[in-house]
mmCIF file of C-alpha atoms in Angstrom:
data_model
loop_
_atom_site.group_PDB
_atom_site.id
_atom_site.type_symbol
_atom_site.label_atom_id
_atom_site.label_comp_id
_atom_site.label_asym_id
_atom_site.label_seq_id
_atom_site.Cartn_x
_atom_site.Cartn_y
_atom_site.Cartn_z
ATOM 1 C CA MET A 1293 0.000 0.000 0.000
ATOM 2 C CA LEU A 1294 1.046 3.625 -0.434
ATOM 3 C CA ALA A 1295 1.996 5.572 2.678
ATOM 4 C CA PHE A 1296 3.704 8.857 3.564
ATOM 5 C CA HIS A 1297 6.378 7.133 5.576
ATOM 6 C CA ILE A 1298 9.351 7.978 7.796
ATOM 7 C CA GLN A 1299 11.977 5.270 7.591
ATOM 8 C CA THR A 1300 14.336 6.566 10.295
ATOM 9 C CA ASN A 1301 13.747 9.124 13.047
ATOM 10 C CA GLY A 1302 14.611 12.639 11.900
ATOM 11 C CA ALA A 1303 14.373 11.708 8.212
ATOM 12 C CA LYS A 1304 11.922 13.427 5.896
ATOM 13 C CA ALA A 1305 8.722 11.540 5.162
ATOM 14 C CA GLN A 1306 8.407 10.126 1.662
ATOM 15 C CA LEU A 1307 5.610 8.525 -0.328
ATOM 16 C CA CYS A 1308 6.461 4.847 -0.729
ATOM 17 C CA ASN A 1309 5.039 1.334 -0.852
ATOM 18 C CA ILE A 1310 5.013 -0.541 2.462
ATOM 19 C CA ASP A 1311 3.481 -3.802 3.643
ATOM 20 C CA LEU A 1312 0.124 -3.810 5.393
ATOM 21 C CA THR A 1313 0.152 -5.799 8.625
ATOM 22 C CA GLU A 1314 -2.687 -8.035 9.784
ATOM 23 C CA PRO A 1315 -4.819 -6.698 12.682
ATOM 24 C CA GLY A 1316 -4.189 -8.207 16.110
ATOM 25 C CA ASP A 1317 -6.922 -9.645 18.302
ATOM 26 C CA SER A 1318 -7.970 -6.193 19.612
ATOM 27 C CA GLN A 1319 -7.315 -4.230 16.428
ATOM 28 C CA VAL A 1320 -9.096 -3.259 13.221
ATOM 29 C CA CYS A 1321 -7.913 -2.710 9.671
ATOM 30 C CA ILE A 1322 -9.390 0.416 8.140
ATOM 31 C CA GLN A 1323 -9.459 1.610 4.559
ATOM 32 C CA ILE A 1324 -8.550 5.253 5.114
ATOM 33 C CA LYS A 1325 -10.779 7.742 3.318
ATOM 34 C CA ALA A 1326 -9.523 10.963 4.948
ATOM 35 C CA CYS A 1327 -6.724 12.099 7.251
ATOM 36 C CA GLY A 1328 -6.417 15.502 8.888
ATOM 37 C CA LEU A 1329 -3.006 17.195 8.989
ATOM 38 C CA ASN A 1330 -1.703 18.777 12.189
ATOM 39 C CA PHE A 1331 1.250 20.919 13.228
ATOM 40 C CA ALA A 1332 2.408 17.914 15.264
ATOM 41 C CA ASP A 1333 3.081 16.064 11.993
ATOM 42 C CA LEU A 1334 5.748 18.661 11.209
ATOM 43 C CA LEU A 1335 7.295 18.217 14.639
ATOM 44 C CA MET A 1336 7.323 14.441 14.221
ATOM 45 C CA GLN A 1337 9.358 14.813 11.042
ATOM 46 C CA LYS A 1338 11.971 16.667 13.077
ATOM 47 C CA GLY A 1339 11.678 14.277 16.005
ATOM 48 C CA THR A 1340 10.774 17.110 18.388
ATOM 49 C CA TYR A 1341 7.151 16.163 19.134
ATOM 50 C CA GLN A 1342 6.591 14.915 22.687
ATOM 51 C CA ASP A 1343 4.974 11.731 21.374
ATOM 52 C CA THR A 1344 7.075 10.996 18.288
ATOM 53 C CA PRO A 1345 6.851 7.255 17.522
ATOM 54 C CA VAL A 1346 9.957 5.170 16.993
ATOM 55 C CA ALA A 1347 10.626 4.815 13.256
ATOM 56 C CA PRO A 1348 9.616 3.372 10.923
ATOM 57 C CA PHE A 1349 6.117 4.906 10.958
ATOM 58 C CA SER A 1350 3.728 6.871 8.775
ATOM 59 C CA LEU A 1351 2.534 10.379 9.586
ATOM 60 C CA GLY A 1352 -1.135 11.202 10.085
ATOM 61 C CA MET A 1353 -2.787 11.452 13.505
ATOM 62 C CA GLU A 1354 -6.549 11.511 12.847
ATOM 63 C CA VAL A 1355 -8.347 9.393 10.303
ATOM 64 C CA ALA A 1356 -11.769 8.387 9.061
ATOM 65 C CA GLY A 1357 -12.612 5.411 6.930
ATOM 66 C CA ILE A 1358 -14.293 2.036 6.552
ATOM 67 C CA VAL A 1359 -13.609 -1.034 8.659
ATOM 68 C CA ARG A 1360 -12.331 -3.829 6.402
ATOM 69 C CA GLU A 1361 -11.219 -6.447 8.943
ATOM 70 C CA ILE A 1362 -11.567 -6.930 12.701
ATOM 71 C CA GLY A 1363 -9.524 -8.846 15.257
ATOM 72 C CA ASN A 1364 -10.839 -11.905 17.085
ATOM 73 C CA ASN A 1365 -11.691 -9.973 20.268
ATOM 74 C CA VAL A 1366 -13.445 -7.001 18.639
ATOM 75 C CA ARG A 1367 -17.185 -7.014 19.377
ATOM 76 C CA HIS A 1368 -18.375 -3.412 18.892
ATOM 77 C CA LEU A 1369 -17.345 -3.053 15.230
ATOM 78 C CA ASN A 1370 -18.060 -4.889 11.997
ATOM 79 C CA PRO A 1371 -16.632 -4.781 8.482
ATOM 80 C CA GLY A 1372 -18.284 -1.962 6.571
ATOM 81 C CA ASP A 1373 -18.690 0.338 9.596
ATOM 82 C CA ARG A 1374 -17.808 3.999 9.082
ATOM 83 C CA VAL A 1375 -15.452 5.076 11.874
ATOM 84 C CA ALA A 1376 -13.133 7.822 13.057
ATOM 85 C CA VAL A 1377 -9.867 6.990 14.803
ATOM 86 C CA TYR A 1378 -7.549 9.269 16.761
ATOM 87 C CA SER A 1379 -4.600 7.115 15.779
ATOM 88 C CA GLY A 1380 -1.588 9.286 16.632
ATOM 89 C CA GLN A 1381 0.215 7.929 13.554
ATOM 90 C CA GLY A 1382 -0.374 5.916 10.405
ATOM 91 C CA GLY A 1383 -3.140 8.029 8.869
ATOM 92 C CA LEU A 1384 -1.340 9.130 5.716
ATOM 93 C CA ALA A 1385 -1.729 5.767 4.025
ATOM 94 C CA GLU A 1386 -4.266 3.811 2.016
ATOM 95 C CA PHE A 1387 -4.942 1.417 4.896
ATOM 96 C CA GLY A 1388 -4.146 1.360 8.606
ATOM 97 C CA VAL A 1389 -4.269 -1.069 11.525
ATOM 98 C CA PHE A 1390 -5.371 0.566 14.774
ATOM 99 C CA ASP A 1391 -6.504 -0.356 18.277
ATOM 100 C CA ALA A 1392 -10.240 -1.014 18.101
ATOM 101 C CA ASP A 1393 -11.019 0.876 21.305
ATOM 102 C CA ARG A 1394 -9.929 4.105 19.597
ATOM 103 C CA ALA A 1395 -12.469 3.704 16.791
ATOM 104 C CA ILE A 1396 -15.731 5.629 17.132
ATOM 105 C CA ALA A 1397 -18.714 5.279 14.807
ATOM 106 C CA ILE A 1398 -19.454 8.385 12.773
ATOM 107 C CA PRO A 1399 -22.973 9.517 11.830
ATOM 108 C CA ASP A 1400 -24.197 8.775 8.313
ATOM 109 C CA SER A 1401 -24.684 12.517 7.832
ATOM 110 C CA MET A 1402 -20.972 13.241 8.430
ATOM 111 C CA SER A 1403 -18.488 13.111 5.575
ATOM 112 C CA PHE A 1404 -15.172 11.334 6.001
ATOM 113 C CA GLU A 1405 -13.405 14.666 5.517
ATOM 114 C CA ASP A 1406 -15.360 16.291 8.350
ATOM 115 C CA ALA A 1407 -14.818 13.277 10.610
ATOM 116 C CA ALA A 1408 -11.055 13.484 10.069
ATOM 117 C CA ALA A 1409 -10.985 17.247 10.526
ATOM 118 C CA ILE A 1410 -12.974 17.371 13.753
ATOM 119 C CA GLN A 1411 -11.035 15.089 16.067
ATOM 120 C CA ILE A 1412 -7.862 16.844 17.201
ATOM 121 C CA THR A 1413 -8.699 20.496 16.583
ATOM 122 C CA TYR A 1414 -12.256 20.429 17.924
ATOM 123 C CA GLY A 1415 -11.371 17.848 20.560
ATOM 124 C CA THR A 1416 -8.485 19.986 21.808
ATOM 125 C CA SER A 1417 -10.614 23.122 21.999
ATOM 126 C CA HIS A 1418 -13.611 21.388 23.548
ATOM 127 C CA ILE A 1419 -11.598 19.639 26.257
ATOM 128 C CA ALA A 1420 -9.514 22.780 26.867
ATOM 129 C CA LEU A 1421 -12.427 25.184 27.231
ATOM 130 C CA ASP A 1422 -14.967 22.893 28.874
ATOM 131 C CA HIS A 1423 -13.104 20.283 30.919
ATOM 132 C CA ARG A 1424 -9.959 22.261 31.745
ATOM 133 C CA ALA A 1425 -10.722 26.009 31.777
ATOM 134 C CA ARG A 1426 -14.408 25.691 32.740
ATOM 135 C CA LEU A 1427 -15.361 28.565 30.451
ATOM 136 C CA ARG A 1428 -18.640 30.116 31.623
ATOM 137 C CA PRO A 1429 -21.355 31.974 29.692
ATOM 138 C CA GLY A 1430 -20.726 35.719 29.706
ATOM 139 C CA GLU A 1431 -16.952 35.435 30.109
ATOM 140 C CA THR A 1432 -14.534 36.891 27.566
ATOM 141 C CA LEU A 1433 -12.377 34.438 25.629
ATOM 142 C CA LEU A 1434 -9.281 35.604 23.742
ATOM 143 C CA VAL A 1435 -8.111 33.291 20.941
ATOM 144 C CA THR A 1436 -4.751 33.942 19.271
ATOM 145 C CA GLY A 1437 -3.997 32.427 15.883
ATOM 146 C CA ALA A 1438 -7.758 32.380 15.525
ATOM 147 C CA ALA A 1439 -7.854 31.370 11.856
ATOM 148 C CA GLY A 1440 -5.591 28.334 12.311
ATOM 149 C CA GLY A 1441 -6.617 24.724 12.771
ATOM 150 C CA VAL A 1442 -7.181 24.783 16.523
ATOM 151 C CA GLY A 1443 -7.766 28.514 16.904
ATOM 152 C CA LEU A 1444 -10.778 28.549 14.623
ATOM 153 C CA THR A 1445 -12.434 25.725 16.559
ATOM 154 C CA ALA A 1446 -11.833 27.582 19.831
ATOM 155 C CA VAL A 1447 -13.688 30.580 18.399
ATOM 156 C CA GLU A 1448 -16.598 28.392 17.335
ATOM 157 C CA ILE A 1449 -16.831 26.361 20.544
ATOM 158 C CA GLY A 1450 -16.285 29.399 22.769
ATOM 159 C CA LYS A 1451 -19.223 31.090 21.098
ATOM 160 C CA LEU A 1452 -21.345 27.949 21.485
ATOM 161 C CA MET A 1453 -20.520 27.969 25.209
ATOM 162 C CA GLY A 1454 -21.829 31.527 25.572
ATOM 163 C CA ALA A 1455 -18.578 33.504 25.728
ATOM 164 C CA THR A 1456 -17.742 36.840 24.148
ATOM 165 C CA VAL A 1457 -14.937 35.924 21.754
ATOM 166 C CA ILE A 1458 -11.981 38.117 20.787
ATOM 167 C CA ALA A 1459 -10.106 36.718 17.777
ATOM 168 C CA GLN A 1460 -6.537 37.643 16.862
ATOM 169 C CA ALA A 1461 -5.117 36.663 13.458
ATOM 170 C CA ARG A 1462 -2.915 38.066 10.699
ATOM 171 C CA GLY A 1463 -4.638 39.922 7.873
ATOM 172 C CA SER A 1464 -8.193 40.812 6.949
ATOM 173 C CA GLU A 1465 -8.936 37.556 5.137
ATOM 174 C CA LYS A 1466 -8.051 35.390 8.143
ATOM 175 C CA LEU A 1467 -9.987 37.710 10.450
ATOM 176 C CA LYS A 1468 -13.038 37.339 8.218
ATOM 177 C CA VAL A 1469 -12.793 33.567 8.616
ATOM 178 C CA ALA A 1470 -12.730 33.980 12.410
ATOM 179 C CA GLN A 1471 -15.669 36.362 12.243
ATOM 180 C CA ARG A 1472 -17.724 33.832 10.276
ATOM 181 C CA ALA A 1473 -16.937 31.280 13.006
ATOM 182 C CA GLY A 1474 -18.540 33.585 15.581
ATOM 183 C CA ALA A 1475 -15.885 36.030 16.796
ATOM 184 C CA ASP A 1476 -17.352 39.194 18.349
ATOM 185 C CA HIS A 1477 -14.182 41.312 18.167
ATOM 186 C CA LEU A 1478 -11.282 41.135 15.701
ATOM 187 C CA ILE A 1479 -7.649 42.138 16.286
ATOM 188 C CA ASP A 1480 -5.029 42.084 13.533
ATOM 189 C CA ALA A 1481 -1.633 40.646 14.441
ATOM 190 C CA SER A 1482 -0.077 44.008 13.503
ATOM 191 C CA GLU A 1483 -1.984 45.765 16.324
ATOM 192 C CA ASP A 1484 -0.988 46.050 19.982
ATOM 193 C CA LEU A 1485 -2.778 43.006 21.383
ATOM 194 C CA ARG A 1486 -2.503 43.997 25.030
ATOM 195 C CA VAL A 1487 -3.912 47.497 24.458
ATOM 196 C CA ARG A 1488 -6.776 46.295 22.285
ATOM 197 C CA VAL A 1489 -7.832 43.485 24.638
ATOM 198 C CA GLN A 1490 -7.662 45.708 27.712
ATOM 199 C CA ALA A 1491 -9.800 48.300 25.914
ATOM 200 C CA LEU A 1492 -12.409 45.548 25.484
ATOM 201 C CA GLY A 1493 -12.378 44.802 29.216
ATOM 202 C CA GLY A 1494 -9.623 42.185 29.328
ATOM 203 C CA ALA A 1495 -9.776 38.413 28.875
ATOM 204 C CA ASP A 1496 -11.111 35.901 31.393
ATOM 205 C CA VAL A 1497 -9.764 32.937 29.421
ATOM 206 C CA VAL A 1498 -6.861 32.998 26.958
ATOM 207 C CA TYR A 1499 -6.464 30.275 24.335
ATOM 208 C CA ASP A 1500 -3.011 30.844 22.850
ATOM 209 C CA ALA A 1501 -1.764 28.869 19.857
ATOM 210 C CA ILE A 1502 1.159 31.169 18.982
ATOM 211 C CA GLY A 1503 3.490 31.619 21.975
ATOM 212 C CA GLY A 1504 6.352 34.123 22.019
ATOM 213 C CA ASP A 1505 5.503 37.812 22.180
ATOM 214 C CA VAL A 1506 1.832 37.103 21.448
ATOM 215 C CA PHE A 1507 1.592 34.998 24.609
ATOM 216 C CA LYS A 1508 3.314 37.735 26.642
ATOM 217 C CA ALA A 1509 0.840 40.364 25.435
ATOM 218 C CA ALA A 1510 -2.148 38.089 26.057
ATOM 219 C CA PHE A 1511 -0.806 37.203 29.501
ATOM 220 C CA ARG A 1512 -0.679 40.885 30.450
ATOM 221 C CA ALA A 1513 -4.219 41.461 29.163
ATOM 222 C CA THR A 1514 -5.722 38.671 31.298
ATOM 223 C CA ASN A 1515 -8.152 39.679 34.028
ATOM 224 C CA PRO A 1516 -7.666 38.746 37.706
ATOM 225 C CA GLU A 1517 -8.519 35.069 38.286
ATOM 226 C CA GLY A 1518 -8.157 34.477 34.545
ATOM 227 C CA ARG A 1519 -7.183 31.124 33.049
ATOM 228 C CA ILE A 1520 -4.514 30.831 30.378
ATOM 229 C CA LEU A 1521 -4.209 27.853 28.034
ATOM 230 C CA PRO A 1522 -0.854 27.648 26.171
ATOM 231 C CA ILE A 1523 -2.115 25.364 23.400
ATOM 232 C CA GLY A 1524 0.710 25.644 20.879
ATOM 233 C CA PHE A 1525 3.775 27.546 19.786
ATOM 234 C CA ALA A 1526 3.271 28.217 16.072
ATOM 235 C CA GLY A 1527 5.354 31.379 16.449
ATOM 236 C CA GLY A 1528 8.320 29.204 17.374
ATOM 237 C CA GLU A 1529 9.112 30.452 20.887
ATOM 238 C CA VAL A 1530 7.959 28.589 23.969
ATOM 239 C CA PRO A 1531 7.068 31.346 26.487
ATOM 240 C CA GLN A 1532 8.609 31.516 29.929
ATOM 241 C CA ILE A 1533 5.911 32.369 32.478
ATOM 242 C CA PRO A 1534 6.806 34.775 35.322
ATOM 243 C CA ALA A 1535 5.411 33.032 38.393
ATOM 244 C CA ASN A 1536 5.324 36.242 40.419
ATOM 245 C CA HIS A 1537 2.844 37.734 37.954
ATOM 246 C CA LEU A 1538 0.589 34.754 38.468
ATOM 247 C CA LEU A 1539 0.449 35.628 42.145
ATOM 248 C CA VAL A 1540 -0.352 39.308 41.635
ATOM 249 C CA LYS A 1541 -3.490 38.642 39.573
ATOM 250 C CA ASN A 1542 -4.327 35.153 40.879
ATOM 251 C CA LEU A 1543 -3.932 33.683 37.399
ATOM 252 C CA THR A 1544 -4.005 30.018 36.473
ATOM 253 C CA VAL A 1545 -1.969 28.548 33.612
ATOM 254 C CA ILE A 1546 -3.509 25.280 32.413
ATOM 255 C CA GLY A 1547 -1.670 22.685 30.372
ATOM 256 C CA LEU A 1548 -3.466 20.486 27.885
ATOM 257 C CA TYR A 1549 -2.243 17.686 25.656
ATOM 258 C CA ILE A 1550 -5.204 15.777 24.261
ATOM 259 C CA GLY A 1551 -3.078 12.735 23.439
ATOM 260 C CA GLY A 1552 -2.113 12.397 27.077
ATOM 261 C CA TYR A 1553 -5.694 11.565 28.017
ATOM 262 C CA LEU A 1554 -5.566 8.488 25.809
ATOM 263 C CA LYS A 1555 -3.026 7.061 28.246
ATOM 264 C CA PHE A 1556 -4.654 7.815 31.602
ATOM 265 C CA ARG A 1557 -8.271 8.974 31.039
ATOM 266 C CA PRO A 1558 -9.319 7.929 27.513
ATOM 267 C CA GLN A 1559 -12.995 8.364 28.357
ATOM 268 C CA ILE A 1560 -12.447 12.145 28.387
ATOM 269 C CA VAL A 1561 -11.534 11.985 24.694
ATOM 270 C CA THR A 1562 -14.294 9.534 23.800
ATOM 271 C CA ASP A 1563 -16.947 11.639 25.544
ATOM 272 C CA SER A 1564 -15.686 14.780 23.820
ATOM 273 C CA PHE A 1565 -15.784 13.193 20.355
ATOM 274 C CA GLU A 1566 -19.306 11.902 20.939
ATOM 275 C CA THR A 1567 -20.414 15.408 21.941
ATOM 276 C CA LEU A 1568 -18.733 16.934 18.895
ATOM 277 C CA PHE A 1569 -20.225 14.385 16.503
ATOM 278 C CA ARG A 1570 -23.676 15.121 17.977
ATOM 279 C CA TRP A 1571 -23.133 18.871 17.564
ATOM 280 C CA HIS A 1572 -22.149 18.268 13.942
ATOM 281 C CA SER A 1573 -25.312 16.218 13.323
ATOM 282 C CA GLU A 1574 -27.349 19.045 14.858
ATOM 283 C CA GLY A 1575 -25.675 21.574 12.565
ATOM 284 C CA ARG A 1576 -24.041 23.435 15.463
ATOM 285 C CA ILE A 1577 -20.462 22.999 14.241
ATOM 286 C CA LYS A 1578 -18.962 22.646 10.780
ATOM 287 C CA PRO A 1579 -15.201 22.247 10.310
ATOM 288 C CA HIS A 1580 -13.570 24.780 8.043
ATOM 289 C CA ILE A 1581 -11.496 22.768 5.578
ATOM 290 C CA SER A 1582 -9.432 25.025 3.347
ATOM 291 C CA HIS A 1583 -7.798 22.296 1.241
ATOM 292 C CA VAL A 1584 -8.534 18.661 0.369
ATOM 293 C CA LEU A 1585 -5.532 17.017 -1.297
ATOM 294 C CA PRO A 1586 -4.614 13.526 -2.531
ATOM 295 C CA LEU A 1587 -1.984 11.453 -0.733
ATOM 296 C CA SER A 1588 0.562 12.352 -3.424
ATOM 297 C CA GLU A 1589 0.361 15.982 -2.254
ATOM 298 C CA ALA A 1590 0.816 15.339 1.459
ATOM 299 C CA GLU A 1591 4.100 17.260 1.464
ATOM 300 C CA ARG A 1592 2.355 20.269 -0.070
ATOM 301 C CA GLY A 1593 -0.297 20.088 2.650
ATOM 302 C CA LEU A 1594 2.337 20.028 5.398
ATOM 303 C CA ALA A 1595 4.067 23.018 3.778
ATOM 304 C CA MET A 1596 0.816 24.971 4.082
ATOM 305 C CA LEU A 1597 0.826 24.304 7.820
ATOM 306 C CA ARG A 1598 4.515 25.173 8.126
ATOM 307 C CA ASP A 1599 4.108 28.455 6.189
ATOM 308 C CA ARG A 1600 0.754 29.223 7.868
ATOM 309 C CA THR A 1601 -0.948 29.795 4.508
ATOM 310 C CA ALA A 1602 -3.900 27.510 5.252
ATOM 311 C CA THR A 1603 -6.983 28.498 7.220
ATOM 312 C CA GLY A 1604 -8.702 25.846 9.272
ATOM 313 C CA LYS A 1605 -7.831 22.270 8.296
ATOM 314 C CA VAL A 1606 -5.937 20.613 5.489
ATOM 315 C CA VAL A 1607 -7.268 17.107 4.783
ATOM 316 C CA ILE A 1608 -5.601 14.342 2.768
ATOM 317 C CA THR A 1609 -7.780 11.771 0.989
ATOM 318 C CA PRO A 1610 -5.881 8.546 0.272
#
């Protein structure tokens, strides 16, 4: 089968033919119809992601497809079922073998592309804002990098949860995307973020996907007893947090790595995905997919993430 494969750790992924393994007793073989790309895929290529698998492996963390074969101990799935799998790896391929307990049925009304696009970005934002930050109706949520993969979902979910949403992004086109997702206030990346947010009354919850100077400005614009979620570092610099400032304003910095829950509280992820799939069926959320590309253009899709030229999700369809 064709796969976008890394042969040795640190090497660049390449499209090549590899053997498909048989599913184990508690696994399923899935014909992959769609795979969402994530910034973590870029980090895996460099070997700097916190959960980089040991090579050889294929990139692609979130997939949707059709069950083709099940292991002897699998009882909740059957060949022909449409499923989504937060796989962590192996999604950029024509087929994949995954643990069956990670596979969740997707509604008939949901496309494979939407099912692949929803899992990590929406799951991250939903768990971050609901389970971790306990965002309340009427609070003000600041989202940086608001037109990116995770940022855009934070805007949408924050609005669904009853918050006033401030979106920061670069350029009018990206800000329009955030506005369509529900943002109440728009701030261009060229503006003074701290001044603008404070003029709007400050932020109760900060969802920061950029890091660096953007995080520092957002940190200083957070209201007393605010909660700050450092979700990602697309700007390249991991911020250093002055603990004494946390004390002055009684701030809370909250870490979140959605993949970590798969190891110690997987039900958190499963419950979140079921909620998100229900919201999708009810028409309450709709992933913004800017590009759908074939497997042969996986490198082009990753370049869009690296250069930050995509809005929302890039999805590969093997």
